[in-house]
Amino acid sequence: MSAATTLQQQQQISRQACSSSNRSRRTVVVRAQAPAAAPTTVADAPLMVRAARGEEVERAPCWMMRQAGRYQAAYRELAKKHPSFRERSETTELIVDISLQPWRSFKPDGVILFSDILTPLPGIGVPFEIDDNKGPLLDNTIRSREQLKVLHSLDLSQLQFVGDSLKLLRQEVGSSAAVLGESCGKGEIALAGTSVICGSQWGCIALCLSLCHCSPHQVYIHVHFILTMCRIAST
């Protein structure tokens, strides 16, 4: 066997070995695993919020309807300095202070924003005042279609104090309590509508019932106003 033949055989054996080695190789892809999310702690959200989400909680949340009010000496003292209900319910610093009064005393799981169902009225063109004894008082009632035209789209700039108060309350209580805003049911919206027609809540039911019989168009006005308030409540 010549030297050239031997060299060729060695080269062929070497190529076969390299080919076999390449077939046996496997490509390994290593992917970095994302870090595990931090476990949720009890302090991440107020107890009432976690209960509302359907999460398992350590106890049932507790709060009171109409938390702030005349039953507290602190509120009565503040009302003497600020006798206007609208001032108390539309001034950010006073809203926050009054809303926190029950929380400071009893530490409920919910802090309810001090407000009133009629608060949006000036934002749609209906000024009003609230007497502590008589309730809402309106100088300009709406009892005709022409008067209905004074209503306009909600001007949020007149309700800036609501958002500001909610932000400050959240900062004050942190995760110790949920902050609850004012909400309206159908009955309350109807009551607001009757107040706008009557000028007050006194004798409203009798007047509205008489309107159903004597002036059906007035009922249309009332219903239209209620629908307007519903749209406001949903914004």
Short mmCIF file of C-alpha atoms in Angstrom, two decimals:
data_model
loop_
_atom_site.label_atom_id
_atom_site.label_comp_id
_atom_site.label_asym_id
_atom_site.label_seq_id
_atom_site.Cartn_x
_atom_site.Cartn_y
_atom_site.Cartn_z
CA MET A 1 0.00 0.00 0.00
CA SER A 2 1.49 3.31 -1.07
CA ALA A 3 1.95 6.26 1.26
CA ALA A 4 -0.58 8.30 -0.76
CA THR A 5 -3.24 5.64 -0.27
CA THR A 6 -2.60 5.47 3.45
CA LEU A 7 -2.91 9.27 3.73
CA GLN A 8 -6.24 9.23 1.91
CA GLN A 9 -7.62 6.52 4.23
CA GLN A 10 -6.57 8.52 7.33
CA GLN A 11 -8.27 11.67 5.99
CA GLN A 12 -11.49 9.72 5.29
CA ILE A 13 -11.52 8.25 8.80
CA SER A 14 -10.99 11.72 10.26
CA ARG A 15 -13.90 13.18 8.28
CA GLN A 16 -16.21 10.36 9.40
CA ALA A 17 -15.27 10.95 13.02
CA CYS A 18 -16.01 14.69 12.74
CA SER A 19 -19.36 13.98 11.08
CA SER A 20 -20.33 11.55 13.86
CA SER A 21 -19.31 14.07 16.49
CA ASN A 22 -21.46 16.79 14.89
CA ARG A 23 -24.53 14.50 14.84
CA SER A 24 -24.17 13.79 18.54
CA ARG A 25 -24.14 17.47 19.52
CA ARG A 26 -27.28 19.00 20.99
CA THR A 27 -28.17 22.68 21.21
CA VAL A 28 -29.07 23.71 24.76
CA VAL A 29 -31.05 26.95 25.18
CA VAL A 30 -31.02 28.44 28.65
CA ARG A 31 -33.77 30.97 29.42
CA ALA A 32 -33.56 33.20 32.41
CA GLN A 33 -36.53 32.69 34.74
CA ALA A 34 -38.49 35.81 35.70
CA PRO A 35 -38.23 36.66 39.39
CA ALA A 36 -41.17 35.43 41.46
CA ALA A 37 -43.73 38.08 42.36
CA ALA A 38 -43.60 39.30 45.91
CA PRO A 39 -46.28 37.68 48.07
CA THR A 40 -49.32 39.81 48.80
CA THR A 41 -49.31 41.09 52.34
CA VAL A 42 -52.20 42.16 54.54
CA ALA A 43 -51.02 45.76 54.40
CA ASP A 44 -51.28 45.99 50.59
CA ALA A 45 -54.95 47.00 50.65
CA PRO A 46 -57.52 48.02 53.28
CA LEU A 47 -59.54 45.24 54.87
CA MET A 48 -62.80 46.43 53.30
CA VAL A 49 -61.27 46.51 49.82
CA ARG A 50 -59.92 42.98 50.18
CA ALA A 51 -63.30 41.76 51.42
CA ALA A 52 -65.03 43.46 48.46
CA ARG A 53 -62.66 41.63 46.12
CA GLY A 54 -63.79 38.34 47.59
CA GLU A 55 -60.45 37.63 49.23
CA GLU A 56 -60.16 35.68 52.45
CA VAL A 57 -59.96 38.18 55.31
CA GLU A 58 -59.22 37.88 58.99
CA ARG A 59 -62.58 39.36 60.05
CA ALA A 60 -65.64 41.11 58.64
CA PRO A 61 -65.08 44.83 57.93
CA CYS A 62 -67.03 47.30 60.05
CA TRP A 63 -68.19 50.85 59.31
CA MET A 64 -71.20 53.05 59.98
CA MET A 65 -73.61 54.76 57.65
CA ARG A 66 -73.74 58.54 58.13
CA GLN A 67 -70.56 58.35 60.18
CA ALA A 68 -69.95 62.08 60.56
CA GLY A 69 -72.63 64.26 62.10
CA ARG A 70 -74.17 66.10 65.00
CA TYR A 71 -73.85 63.21 67.45
CA GLN A 72 -70.15 64.10 67.76
CA ALA A 73 -69.07 67.09 69.85
CA ALA A 74 -66.19 67.77 67.44
CA TYR A 75 -68.65 68.19 64.55
CA ARG A 76 -70.94 70.47 66.55
CA GLU A 77 -68.00 72.70 67.49
CA LEU A 78 -66.83 72.88 63.89
CA ALA A 79 -70.38 73.68 62.72
CA LYS A 80 -70.47 76.66 65.09
CA LYS A 81 -67.39 78.10 63.37
CA HIS A 82 -68.68 77.21 59.89
CA PRO A 83 -72.50 77.40 60.05
CA SER A 84 -73.03 76.94 56.31
CA PHE A 85 -73.51 73.28 55.39
CA ARG A 86 -72.30 73.95 51.87
CA GLU A 87 -69.13 75.50 53.23
CA ARG A 88 -68.55 72.39 55.34
CA SER A 89 -69.30 70.02 52.46
CA GLU A 90 -67.51 71.95 49.70
CA THR A 91 -64.28 73.10 51.39
CA THR A 92 -61.53 70.53 51.04
CA GLU A 93 -59.93 71.07 54.45
CA LEU A 94 -63.30 70.90 56.24
CA ILE A 95 -64.42 67.84 54.27
CA VAL A 96 -61.26 65.97 55.24
CA ASP A 97 -61.48 67.01 58.89
CA ILE A 98 -65.16 66.05 59.24
CA SER A 99 -64.69 62.77 57.36
CA LEU A 100 -61.86 61.80 59.71
CA GLN A 101 -63.68 62.67 62.95
CA PRO A 102 -65.43 59.27 63.32
CA TRP A 103 -62.29 57.47 62.14
CA ARG A 104 -60.22 59.13 64.84
CA SER A 105 -62.83 58.17 67.45
CA PHE A 106 -63.77 54.61 66.46
CA LYS A 107 -61.29 53.47 63.78
CA PRO A 108 -63.90 51.93 61.43
CA ASP A 109 -62.67 50.05 58.35
CA GLY A 110 -64.24 52.61 56.02
CA VAL A 111 -63.94 56.41 55.94
CA ILE A 112 -66.97 57.95 54.23
CA LEU A 113 -66.47 61.20 52.34
CA PHE A 114 -68.50 63.97 53.98
CA SER A 115 -70.80 65.18 51.21
CA ASP A 116 -74.43 65.52 50.14
CA ILE A 117 -76.53 64.12 47.32
CA LEU A 118 -77.20 67.67 46.05
CA THR A 119 -73.51 68.55 45.81
CA PRO A 120 -73.44 68.24 41.96
CA LEU A 121 -76.38 70.64 41.46
CA PRO A 122 -74.38 73.87 41.06
CA GLY A 123 -72.28 72.04 38.48
CA ILE A 124 -75.35 71.66 36.24
CA GLY A 125 -76.79 75.14 36.88
CA VAL A 126 -78.92 74.76 40.02
CA PRO A 127 -77.70 76.79 43.02
CA PHE A 128 -79.01 75.80 46.44
CA GLU A 129 -78.46 76.15 50.18
CA ILE A 130 -78.97 73.67 53.01
CA ASP A 131 -80.53 74.59 56.33
CA ASP A 132 -79.56 72.32 59.22
CA ASN A 133 -83.20 72.11 60.30
CA LYS A 134 -85.17 72.49 57.05
CA GLY A 135 -82.85 70.69 54.66
CA PRO A 136 -82.26 71.81 51.02
CA LEU A 137 -83.58 75.23 49.99
CA LEU A 138 -83.68 76.41 46.37
CA ASP A 139 -84.61 79.94 45.33
CA ASN A 140 -85.11 79.02 41.69
CA THR A 141 -87.25 75.94 41.18
CA ILE A 142 -87.64 74.13 37.86
CA ARG A 143 -91.29 73.61 36.96
CA SER A 144 -91.44 74.25 33.22
CA ARG A 145 -89.65 73.14 30.10
CA GLU A 146 -88.22 76.62 29.67
CA GLN A 147 -86.73 76.52 33.14
CA LEU A 148 -85.32 73.08 32.36
CA LYS A 149 -83.07 74.71 29.77
CA VAL A 150 -80.93 76.26 32.52
CA LEU A 151 -79.46 72.80 33.10
CA HIS A 152 -76.18 72.17 31.34
CA SER A 153 -73.50 69.51 31.17
CA LEU A 154 -71.70 68.86 34.42
CA ASP A 155 -68.96 71.44 35.03
CA LEU A 156 -66.31 69.41 36.85
CA SER A 157 -64.35 72.54 37.71
CA GLN A 158 -67.02 73.31 40.32
CA LEU A 159 -66.46 69.93 41.96
CA GLN A 160 -62.68 69.97 42.23
CA PHE A 161 -62.95 69.74 46.01
CA VAL A 162 -64.36 66.19 45.72
CA GLY A 163 -61.27 64.73 44.07
CA ASP A 164 -58.91 66.76 46.23
CA SER A 165 -60.64 65.55 49.40
CA LEU A 166 -60.50 61.91 48.32
CA LYS A 167 -56.77 62.17 47.62
CA LEU A 168 -56.05 63.75 51.00
CA LEU A 169 -58.17 61.17 52.82
CA ARG A 170 -56.29 58.35 51.13
CA GLN A 171 -53.01 59.91 52.24
CA GLU A 172 -54.29 60.30 55.80
CA VAL A 173 -55.57 56.77 56.36
CA GLY A 174 -53.21 54.86 54.08
CA SER A 175 -54.09 51.17 54.10
CA SER A 176 -55.77 51.38 57.51
CA ALA A 177 -59.21 52.01 56.01
CA ALA A 178 -61.07 52.17 52.72
CA VAL A 179 -62.16 55.59 51.46
CA LEU A 180 -65.81 55.56 50.42
CA GLY A 181 -67.42 58.20 48.20
CA GLU A 182 -71.00 59.44 48.01
CA SER A 183 -73.34 57.26 45.95
CA CYS A 184 -77.02 57.61 45.03
CA GLY A 185 -79.85 55.14 44.83
CA LYS A 186 -83.00 55.70 42.78
CA GLY A 187 -84.91 56.95 45.79
CA GLU A 188 -82.27 59.53 46.63
CA ILE A 189 -82.13 60.73 43.04
CA ALA A 190 -85.92 61.08 43.07
CA LEU A 191 -85.67 63.07 46.29
CA ALA A 192 -83.16 65.40 44.64
CA GLY A 193 -85.55 65.86 41.75
CA THR A 194 -88.47 66.71 44.01
CA SER A 195 -86.29 69.23 45.87
CA VAL A 196 -85.57 71.03 42.59
CA ILE A 197 -89.28 71.14 41.71
CA CYS A 198 -90.53 72.14 45.16
CA GLY A 199 -87.66 74.29 46.38
CA SER A 200 -87.42 72.21 49.57
CA GLN A 201 -88.27 68.76 50.87
CA TRP A 202 -91.31 70.00 52.81
CA GLY A 203 -94.56 68.99 51.12
CA CYS A 204 -92.71 67.54 48.15
CA ILE A 205 -94.58 64.24 47.99
CA ALA A 206 -98.01 65.89 48.01
CA LEU A 207 -97.00 68.39 45.34
CA CYS A 208 -95.48 65.75 43.08
CA LEU A 209 -98.55 63.53 43.37
CA SER A 210 -100.79 66.45 42.44
CA LEU A 211 -98.57 67.15 39.45
CA CYS A 212 -99.11 63.61 38.20
CA HIS A 213 -102.87 64.31 38.04
CA CYS A 214 -102.99 67.99 37.08
CA SER A 215 -99.81 68.62 35.07
CA PRO A 216 -98.42 65.50 33.39
CA HIS A 217 -95.80 67.60 31.62
CA GLN A 218 -94.37 68.45 35.00
CA VAL A 219 -93.81 64.76 35.57
CA TYR A 220 -91.87 64.72 32.31
CA ILE A 221 -89.68 67.51 33.70
CA HIS A 222 -89.11 65.56 36.90
CA VAL A 223 -88.20 62.36 35.04
CA HIS A 224 -85.87 64.27 32.72
CA PHE A 225 -84.14 65.79 35.71
CA ILE A 226 -83.78 62.40 37.39
CA LEU A 227 -82.17 61.00 34.24
CA THR A 228 -79.79 63.95 34.21
CA MET A 229 -78.84 63.22 37.82
CA CYS A 230 -78.33 59.55 36.90
CA ARG A 231 -75.88 60.55 34.20
CA ILE A 232 -74.07 62.77 36.69
CA ALA A 233 -73.91 59.95 39.25
CA SER A 234 -72.35 57.65 36.65
CA THR A 235 -69.56 60.07 35.68
#
